[in-house]
Amino acid sequence: MNEQTEFDELFEAEPVEFEIDGVVVPSDHSVYKLFPGKTYRLAKAMHDSRHAFLDIAGLTDLEGAPSEWSDDAVLRVITMERVLRESGQPRRRKRKQSGAAQDKRRLGFLKNLFFKAKKGDLILVPLGDGFASQIAVGELQDEAGDVHRISYTANEKTAETFGRRVRWVCRVDKNKLSPKLVSSLHSSTAFHLLPESVHEEVYIHSYGTFTYNGIYVAKFETDKETFTPTDYANIGALFNGLAVIHDQAKENIKSEEEFLELAMLSDNSATMELRRNSPISVLIRTVGPLAFTTAVIFSASADGREPRDLQNVQISARTIGHATDICKIDVPPDVASAADGFGLSRWKTYCRVQSNVRKGATVRSPARLKKSHKKPR
């Protein structure tokens, strides 16, 4: 009887359920920038009211619900506000656009915020000038067109307007953003779409762990400010070795190398990034579910599970907007396939290295064992 047969006979497959502390982002997801008014005066009001709105006074003078407003009626309010605002200011040099053209643009911004931005879309709000300032990231909570009348306070004055309900997800220092993202935030428009090329960066800051259009990113957090050389070696061996086992199993490649021998190979489908913020975090990014599979197997090892247990798993994650939880479909077979690549010796070594990474480097998986349907043997 060979080692694998003995190993398989010792343990009985058990349905286990894992919850990913991350999100499934829909394929039609959008990210917007919203400017909080001149001198950023509405930033605190947006935060406190938990609503996103534009700096347009007089909207509450319009009759009916926002969905009943005509473009002409809204334009009259926008034009009147602009005229009143400019009447007490010094004459400026000739504008690039006429006042009427600017008013139409602001009408477009308002309609996009109220009626185009979808439930679950993200809104980035700059909170000040310069790289020392921050941005706030909010997630729209209601369907497009679900607009609320709200009261807010800014500059010690109370006013009313209409806005969209938002859940503030996080704040990010601008100096942690890429030049491309910062540049897209510094346009003069009040509300506009950000390019899809910056979406992944926004999701990393907002959610850490997520899947989007076939890309999977898992964020492993730590409590450490710095890693030792041993930490680096163990982390690299753990994640690289599992990636090689995963890829070999997918390609039906049989090999006799031990786990640490496999960990020395570099031909695998995962990329790992150490984010040297405080504390350090480890990002695993893959095309396909390997990043989430890595998180699940890490968590299973910490719970004393065996590869045989991973043949029947259930995976779930929070969905954004109307996304389908593809984790339930794509991740379980990927976990089972990777588990097939372990024998008793490889698994023991993996668990030993995982323990060093978990205890020594304080690395935590974004996957959590949620429920088991029966006790392990």
Short mmCIF file of C-alpha atoms in Angstrom, two decimals:
data_model
loop_
_atom_site.label_atom_id
_atom_site.label_comp_id
_atom_site.label_asym_id
_atom_site.label_seq_id
_atom_site.Cartn_x
_atom_site.Cartn_y
_atom_site.Cartn_z
CA MET A 1 0.00 0.00 0.00
CA ASN A 2 1.55 3.32 -1.05
CA GLU A 3 1.75 6.52 0.99
CA GLN A 4 -1.14 8.23 -0.81
CA THR A 5 -3.48 5.27 -0.34
CA GLU A 6 -2.72 5.08 3.37
CA PHE A 7 -3.29 8.81 3.67
CA ASP A 8 -6.64 8.67 1.84
CA GLU A 9 -7.91 5.80 3.97
CA LEU A 10 -7.19 7.62 7.21
CA PHE A 11 -9.54 10.48 6.55
CA GLU A 12 -13.06 10.75 5.30
CA ALA A 13 -14.08 13.65 3.11
CA GLU A 14 -16.21 16.13 5.06
CA PRO A 15 -18.32 19.00 3.74
CA VAL A 16 -16.88 22.21 5.17
CA GLU A 17 -17.87 25.81 4.56
CA PHE A 18 -15.53 28.77 4.21
CA GLU A 19 -16.38 32.45 4.10
CA ILE A 20 -14.07 34.78 2.20
CA ASP A 21 -13.66 38.18 3.83
CA GLY A 22 -13.82 39.88 0.46
CA VAL A 23 -16.21 40.83 -2.31
CA VAL A 24 -17.40 39.71 -5.72
CA VAL A 25 -17.45 42.76 -8.00
CA PRO A 26 -19.91 42.69 -10.94
CA SER A 27 -18.54 42.94 -14.47
CA ASP A 28 -20.42 46.18 -15.13
CA HIS A 29 -19.12 47.87 -11.99
CA SER A 30 -18.19 51.56 -12.17
CA VAL A 31 -15.98 53.85 -10.11
CA TYR A 32 -16.65 57.60 -10.00
CA LYS A 33 -14.95 60.69 -8.67
CA LEU A 34 -17.18 63.18 -6.85
CA PHE A 35 -15.87 66.64 -5.98
CA PRO A 36 -17.27 67.90 -2.65
CA GLY A 37 -17.66 71.56 -3.63
CA LYS A 38 -15.36 74.54 -3.63
CA THR A 39 -12.71 74.35 -0.86
CA TYR A 40 -13.97 70.80 -0.21
CA ARG A 41 -16.61 72.33 1.99
CA LEU A 42 -19.13 69.49 1.61
CA ALA A 43 -16.77 66.63 2.43
CA LYS A 44 -17.69 66.46 6.11
CA ALA A 45 -21.39 66.95 5.34
CA MET A 46 -21.32 63.98 2.94
CA HIS A 47 -19.57 61.86 5.52
CA ASP A 48 -21.92 62.78 8.37
CA SER A 49 -25.12 62.48 6.32
CA ARG A 50 -23.95 59.28 4.60
CA HIS A 51 -25.13 60.66 1.30
CA ALA A 52 -23.40 61.70 -1.93
CA PHE A 53 -24.63 64.92 -3.50
CA LEU A 54 -23.53 67.79 -5.70
CA ASP A 55 -22.92 71.40 -4.73
CA ILE A 56 -26.10 72.74 -6.36
CA ALA A 57 -28.36 74.95 -4.26
CA GLY A 58 -32.07 75.27 -4.92
CA LEU A 59 -32.95 71.72 -5.89
CA THR A 60 -35.48 71.55 -3.06
CA ASP A 61 -37.44 74.34 -4.77
CA LEU A 62 -38.35 71.99 -7.60
CA GLU A 63 -41.73 70.32 -7.49
CA GLY A 64 -42.20 66.57 -7.31
CA ALA A 65 -39.69 63.77 -6.99
CA PRO A 66 -36.31 63.99 -8.77
CA SER A 67 -37.50 61.42 -11.32
CA GLU A 68 -40.28 63.88 -12.29
CA TRP A 69 -38.03 66.89 -12.83
CA SER A 70 -37.66 68.17 -16.37
CA ASP A 71 -34.23 69.08 -17.70
CA ASP A 72 -35.39 72.65 -18.33
CA ALA A 73 -36.56 73.07 -14.73
CA VAL A 74 -33.28 71.78 -13.31
CA LEU A 75 -31.30 73.96 -15.73
CA ARG A 76 -33.13 77.04 -14.51
CA VAL A 77 -32.13 76.23 -10.91
CA ILE A 78 -28.51 75.61 -11.93
CA THR A 79 -28.36 78.82 -13.96
CA MET A 80 -29.91 80.90 -11.19
CA GLU A 81 -27.44 79.49 -8.65
CA ARG A 82 -24.50 80.29 -10.94
CA VAL A 83 -25.68 83.85 -11.59
CA LEU A 84 -26.18 84.52 -7.88
CA ARG A 85 -22.81 83.02 -7.04
CA GLU A 86 -20.98 85.09 -9.67
CA SER A 87 -22.79 88.36 -9.00
CA GLY A 88 -20.72 89.13 -5.93
CA GLN A 89 -17.36 88.05 -7.35
CA PRO A 90 -14.73 90.07 -9.28
CA ARG A 91 -14.93 89.82 -13.06
CA ARG A 92 -12.83 86.92 -14.26
CA ARG A 93 -10.93 86.36 -17.46
CA LYS A 94 -12.96 84.89 -20.30
CA ARG A 95 -14.06 81.33 -19.56
CA LYS A 96 -13.19 78.37 -21.74
CA GLN A 97 -16.91 77.56 -21.79
CA SER A 98 -19.97 79.79 -21.74
CA GLY A 99 -22.13 79.85 -18.65
CA ALA A 100 -24.88 78.00 -20.50
CA ALA A 101 -22.48 75.21 -21.52
CA GLN A 102 -21.26 74.88 -17.95
CA ASP A 103 -24.83 74.67 -16.71
CA LYS A 104 -25.59 71.82 -19.13
CA ARG A 105 -22.50 69.96 -17.95
CA ARG A 106 -23.62 70.27 -14.34
CA LEU A 107 -27.05 68.98 -15.32
CA GLY A 108 -25.29 65.96 -16.84
CA PHE A 109 -23.30 65.39 -13.65
CA LEU A 110 -26.48 65.51 -11.58
CA LYS A 111 -28.34 63.05 -13.83
CA ASN A 112 -25.40 60.64 -13.81
CA LEU A 113 -25.20 60.67 -10.02
CA PHE A 114 -28.94 60.33 -9.50
CA PHE A 115 -29.99 58.04 -12.34
CA LYS A 116 -26.95 56.34 -13.91
CA ALA A 117 -24.63 55.30 -11.07
CA LYS A 118 -25.66 51.81 -9.94
CA LYS A 119 -26.10 50.16 -6.59
CA GLY A 120 -22.65 49.03 -5.44
CA ASP A 121 -20.70 51.48 -7.59
CA LEU A 122 -17.87 53.25 -5.78
CA ILE A 123 -17.49 57.01 -5.36
CA LEU A 124 -14.12 58.58 -4.58
CA VAL A 125 -14.30 61.94 -2.81
CA PRO A 126 -11.09 64.03 -2.50
CA LEU A 127 -10.87 65.54 0.98
CA GLY A 128 -8.28 68.24 0.30
CA ASP A 129 -5.47 69.56 -1.89
CA GLY A 130 -2.00 68.08 -2.07
CA PHE A 131 -0.52 64.64 -1.56
CA ALA A 132 -0.80 64.93 2.23
CA SER A 133 -4.59 64.83 2.01
CA GLN A 134 -6.89 61.82 1.71
CA ILE A 135 -9.72 60.48 -0.38
CA ALA A 136 -12.88 58.89 1.00
CA VAL A 137 -14.30 55.84 -0.76
CA GLY A 138 -18.04 55.22 -0.60
CA GLU A 139 -20.28 52.45 -1.94
CA LEU A 140 -23.72 53.38 -3.25
CA GLN A 141 -26.37 51.51 -1.27
CA ASP A 142 -29.51 51.87 -3.39
CA GLU A 143 -30.64 51.38 -6.97
CA ALA A 144 -30.16 54.13 -9.54
CA GLY A 145 -32.95 56.67 -9.18
CA ASP A 146 -33.42 56.08 -5.45
CA VAL A 147 -32.73 59.67 -4.35
CA HIS A 148 -33.35 61.07 -0.86
CA ARG A 149 -34.04 64.57 0.42
CA ILE A 150 -31.54 65.30 3.17
CA SER A 151 -30.47 68.03 5.57
CA TYR A 152 -26.78 68.81 6.05
CA THR A 153 -24.53 71.34 7.74
CA ALA A 154 -21.55 73.02 6.06
CA ASN A 155 -19.64 76.10 7.20
CA GLU A 156 -21.98 76.32 10.20
CA LYS A 157 -25.01 76.70 7.92
CA THR A 158 -27.79 74.14 7.56
CA ALA A 159 -29.29 73.44 4.13
CA GLU A 160 -31.31 70.82 2.31
CA THR A 161 -30.67 69.02 -0.96
CA PHE A 162 -31.07 65.63 -2.64
CA GLY A 163 -28.52 62.83 -2.69
CA ARG A 164 -27.77 59.11 -2.92
CA ARG A 165 -27.28 56.94 0.15
CA VAL A 166 -23.68 55.76 0.55
CA ARG A 167 -21.69 53.49 2.88
CA TRP A 168 -18.23 54.90 3.50
CA VAL A 169 -15.77 52.04 3.02
CA CYS A 170 -12.40 53.59 3.85
CA ARG A 171 -10.09 56.58 3.65
CA VAL A 172 -6.82 56.42 1.75
CA ASP A 173 -3.82 58.77 1.86
CA LYS A 174 -3.23 60.27 -1.58
CA ASN A 175 0.48 59.54 -1.31
CA LYS A 176 -0.39 55.82 -1.42
CA LEU A 177 -2.12 56.17 -4.78
CA SER A 178 -0.55 55.74 -8.19
CA PRO A 179 0.14 58.89 -10.27
CA LYS A 180 -2.46 57.71 -12.79
CA LEU A 181 -5.20 57.51 -10.16
CA VAL A 182 -4.22 60.83 -8.58
CA SER A 183 -4.27 62.48 -12.00
CA SER A 184 -7.76 61.20 -12.71
CA LEU A 185 -8.95 62.64 -9.38
CA HIS A 186 -7.61 66.11 -10.18
CA SER A 187 -9.88 66.89 -13.12
CA SER A 188 -12.17 69.91 -12.84
CA THR A 189 -15.39 67.94 -13.37
CA ALA A 190 -17.71 67.53 -10.39
CA PHE A 191 -18.75 63.93 -11.11
CA HIS A 192 -17.20 61.60 -13.66
CA LEU A 193 -16.23 58.01 -14.38
CA LEU A 194 -12.71 56.85 -13.63
CA PRO A 195 -10.99 54.67 -16.25
CA GLU A 196 -11.23 50.91 -15.84
CA SER A 197 -7.43 50.78 -15.74
CA VAL A 198 -7.48 52.13 -12.15
CA HIS A 199 -10.33 49.92 -10.90
CA GLU A 200 -8.10 47.17 -9.52
CA GLU A 201 -6.05 49.67 -7.53
CA VAL A 202 -9.24 51.15 -6.08
CA TYR A 203 -10.52 47.68 -5.14
CA ILE A 204 -7.26 46.81 -3.40
CA HIS A 205 -7.53 49.92 -1.21
CA SER A 206 -11.28 49.52 -0.66
CA TYR A 207 -11.74 45.77 -0.22
CA GLY A 208 -8.30 44.12 -0.11
CA THR A 209 -9.70 40.73 -1.14
CA PHE A 210 -11.92 40.61 -4.23
CA THR A 211 -12.63 39.01 -7.58
CA TYR A 212 -13.45 40.97 -10.72
CA ASN A 213 -13.71 39.81 -14.33
CA GLY A 214 -11.68 36.64 -13.74
CA ILE A 215 -9.02 38.34 -11.58
CA TYR A 216 -8.71 37.13 -7.98
CA VAL A 217 -6.82 39.06 -5.29
CA ALA A 218 -6.43 37.80 -1.72
CA LYS A 219 -5.02 40.08 0.97
CA PHE A 220 -3.26 38.33 3.87
CA GLU A 221 -2.89 40.79 6.74
CA THR A 222 -0.24 40.76 9.47
CA ASP A 223 0.57 42.51 12.74
CA LYS A 224 4.23 43.11 11.89
CA GLU A 225 5.87 46.37 10.91
CA THR A 226 8.83 44.56 9.33
CA PHE A 227 9.62 41.00 8.24
CA THR A 228 12.75 39.06 9.15
CA PRO A 229 14.70 37.14 6.46
CA THR A 230 13.13 33.96 7.87
CA ASP A 231 9.66 35.46 7.44
CA TYR A 232 10.39 36.27 3.81
CA ALA A 233 11.74 32.79 3.15
CA ASN A 234 8.78 31.02 4.76
CA ILE A 235 6.18 33.20 3.04
CA GLY A 236 7.79 32.72 -0.35
CA ALA A 237 8.07 28.95 0.13
CA LEU A 238 4.49 28.59 1.37
CA PHE A 239 2.75 30.49 -1.39
CA ASN A 240 5.07 29.48 -4.23
CA GLY A 241 4.98 25.78 -3.32
CA LEU A 242 1.18 25.74 -3.25
CA ALA A 243 1.00 27.60 -6.58
CA VAL A 244 3.24 24.98 -8.22
CA ILE A 245 1.18 22.11 -6.78
CA HIS A 246 -1.99 23.82 -8.02
CA ASP A 247 -0.67 24.32 -11.53
CA GLN A 248 0.71 20.80 -11.80
CA ALA A 249 -2.63 19.37 -10.66
CA LYS A 250 -4.46 21.46 -13.26
CA GLU A 251 -2.15 20.16 -15.99
CA ASN A 252 -2.29 16.60 -14.63
CA ILE A 253 1.48 16.58 -14.05
CA LYS A 254 2.70 13.92 -11.63
CA SER A 255 5.89 14.74 -9.79
CA GLU A 256 7.83 13.24 -6.91
CA GLU A 257 9.39 16.42 -5.53
CA GLU A 258 8.84 17.30 -1.92
CA PHE A 259 7.01 20.51 -1.03
CA LEU A 260 10.13 22.60 -0.42
CA GLU A 261 11.62 21.39 -3.69
CA LEU A 262 8.50 22.52 -5.51
CA ALA A 263 8.69 25.84 -3.69
CA MET A 264 12.01 26.52 -5.42
CA LEU A 265 10.34 26.42 -8.84
CA SER A 266 9.21 29.76 -10.24
CA ASP A 267 6.98 28.71 -13.13
CA ASN A 268 3.51 29.24 -11.69
CA SER A 269 0.47 31.41 -12.29
CA ALA A 270 0.48 33.48 -9.08
CA THR A 271 2.07 36.83 -8.32
CA MET A 272 2.82 37.93 -4.76
CA GLU A 273 3.26 41.50 -3.57
CA LEU A 274 4.38 42.63 -0.14
CA ARG A 275 2.74 45.95 0.63
CA ARG A 276 5.04 47.78 2.99
CA ASN A 277 2.43 49.91 4.64
CA SER A 278 2.04 49.73 8.40
CA PRO A 279 1.57 46.90 9.17
CA ILE A 280 2.77 44.81 6.23
CA SER A 281 0.26 42.87 4.13
CA VAL A 282 0.73 40.19 1.49
CA LEU A 283 -1.29 40.31 -1.74
CA ILE A 284 -1.74 37.24 -3.91
CA ARG A 285 -3.06 38.04 -7.41
CA THR A 286 -4.05 35.40 -9.93
CA VAL A 287 -5.98 35.02 -13.16
CA GLY A 288 -8.48 32.40 -12.00
CA PRO A 289 -9.39 31.32 -8.45
CA LEU A 290 -5.92 30.32 -7.18
CA ALA A 291 -5.66 33.38 -4.89
CA PHE A 292 -8.88 32.39 -3.08
CA THR A 293 -7.83 28.72 -3.13
CA THR A 294 -4.60 29.75 -1.39
CA ALA A 295 -6.61 31.54 1.31
CA VAL A 296 -8.91 28.54 1.85
CA ILE A 297 -6.09 25.99 2.11
CA PHE A 298 -4.18 28.29 4.49
CA SER A 299 -7.25 28.50 6.74
CA ALA A 300 -7.91 24.74 6.49
CA SER A 301 -4.36 23.96 7.60
CA ALA A 302 -4.67 26.33 10.57
CA ASP A 303 -7.84 24.47 11.60
CA GLY A 304 -6.16 21.07 11.47
CA ARG A 305 -7.92 19.94 8.30
CA GLU A 306 -6.52 17.51 5.75
CA PRO A 307 -6.50 17.53 1.92
CA ARG A 308 -9.25 14.91 1.90
CA ASP A 309 -11.50 17.38 3.74
CA LEU A 310 -11.07 19.82 0.88
CA GLN A 311 -12.75 17.59 -1.71
CA ASN A 312 -16.15 18.90 -0.63
CA VAL A 313 -16.11 22.58 0.35
CA GLN A 314 -18.56 25.44 0.10
CA ILE A 315 -17.24 28.96 -0.46
CA SER A 316 -19.07 32.27 -0.11
CA ALA A 317 -18.21 35.97 -0.29
CA ARG A 318 -20.14 39.23 -0.17
CA THR A 319 -21.50 40.35 -3.53
CA ILE A 320 -21.50 43.95 -4.73
CA GLY A 321 -24.65 45.26 -6.40
CA HIS A 322 -26.22 42.50 -8.46
CA ALA A 323 -23.10 40.36 -8.85
CA THR A 324 -23.42 36.58 -8.84
CA ASP A 325 -21.33 34.88 -6.17
CA ILE A 326 -19.03 33.03 -8.55
CA CYS A 327 -16.98 31.88 -5.55
CA LYS A 328 -19.61 29.20 -4.98
CA ILE A 329 -19.07 27.92 -8.51
CA ASP A 330 -15.40 28.44 -9.37
CA VAL A 331 -13.47 28.09 -6.13
CA PRO A 332 -14.57 24.68 -4.71
CA PRO A 333 -13.36 22.61 -7.72
CA ASP A 334 -10.14 24.61 -7.77
CA VAL A 335 -9.56 23.85 -4.08
CA ALA A 336 -10.27 20.16 -4.67
CA SER A 337 -7.87 20.05 -7.62
CA ALA A 338 -5.07 21.65 -5.60
CA ALA A 339 -5.73 19.29 -2.67
CA ASP A 340 -5.23 16.36 -5.05
CA GLY A 341 -1.61 17.44 -5.49
CA PHE A 342 -0.76 16.81 -1.84
CA GLY A 343 0.42 13.55 -0.34
CA LEU A 344 1.02 12.99 3.35
CA SER A 345 4.62 14.18 3.24
CA ARG A 346 3.90 17.31 1.23
CA TRP A 347 0.96 18.21 3.46
CA LYS A 348 2.98 17.81 6.65
CA THR A 349 5.67 20.11 5.27
CA TYR A 350 3.09 22.63 4.06
CA CYS A 351 1.46 22.68 7.52
CA ARG A 352 4.83 23.16 9.21
CA VAL A 353 5.75 26.09 6.97
CA GLN A 354 2.22 27.50 7.29
CA SER A 355 2.53 27.40 11.09
CA ASN A 356 5.80 29.35 10.86
CA VAL A 357 4.17 31.93 8.59
CA ARG A 358 1.07 32.19 10.78
CA LYS A 359 2.89 32.38 14.11
CA GLY A 360 6.22 33.90 13.18
CA ALA A 361 5.14 36.38 10.52
CA THR A 362 1.60 36.74 12.01
CA VAL A 363 0.01 36.25 8.58
CA ARG A 364 -3.78 35.82 8.59
CA SER A 365 -5.93 34.39 5.82
CA PRO A 366 -8.96 36.25 4.47
CA ALA A 367 -10.79 32.89 4.45
CA ARG A 368 -12.57 31.71 7.58
CA LEU A 369 -13.93 28.27 8.42
CA LYS A 370 -17.61 29.06 8.81
CA LYS A 371 -19.27 25.76 9.53
CA SER A 372 -18.65 22.02 9.35
CA HIS A 373 -21.51 19.63 8.80
CA LYS A 374 -20.12 16.86 10.96
CA LYS A 375 -17.21 16.35 13.29
CA PRO A 376 -13.91 15.20 11.79
CA ARG A 377 -12.94 11.64 12.49
#
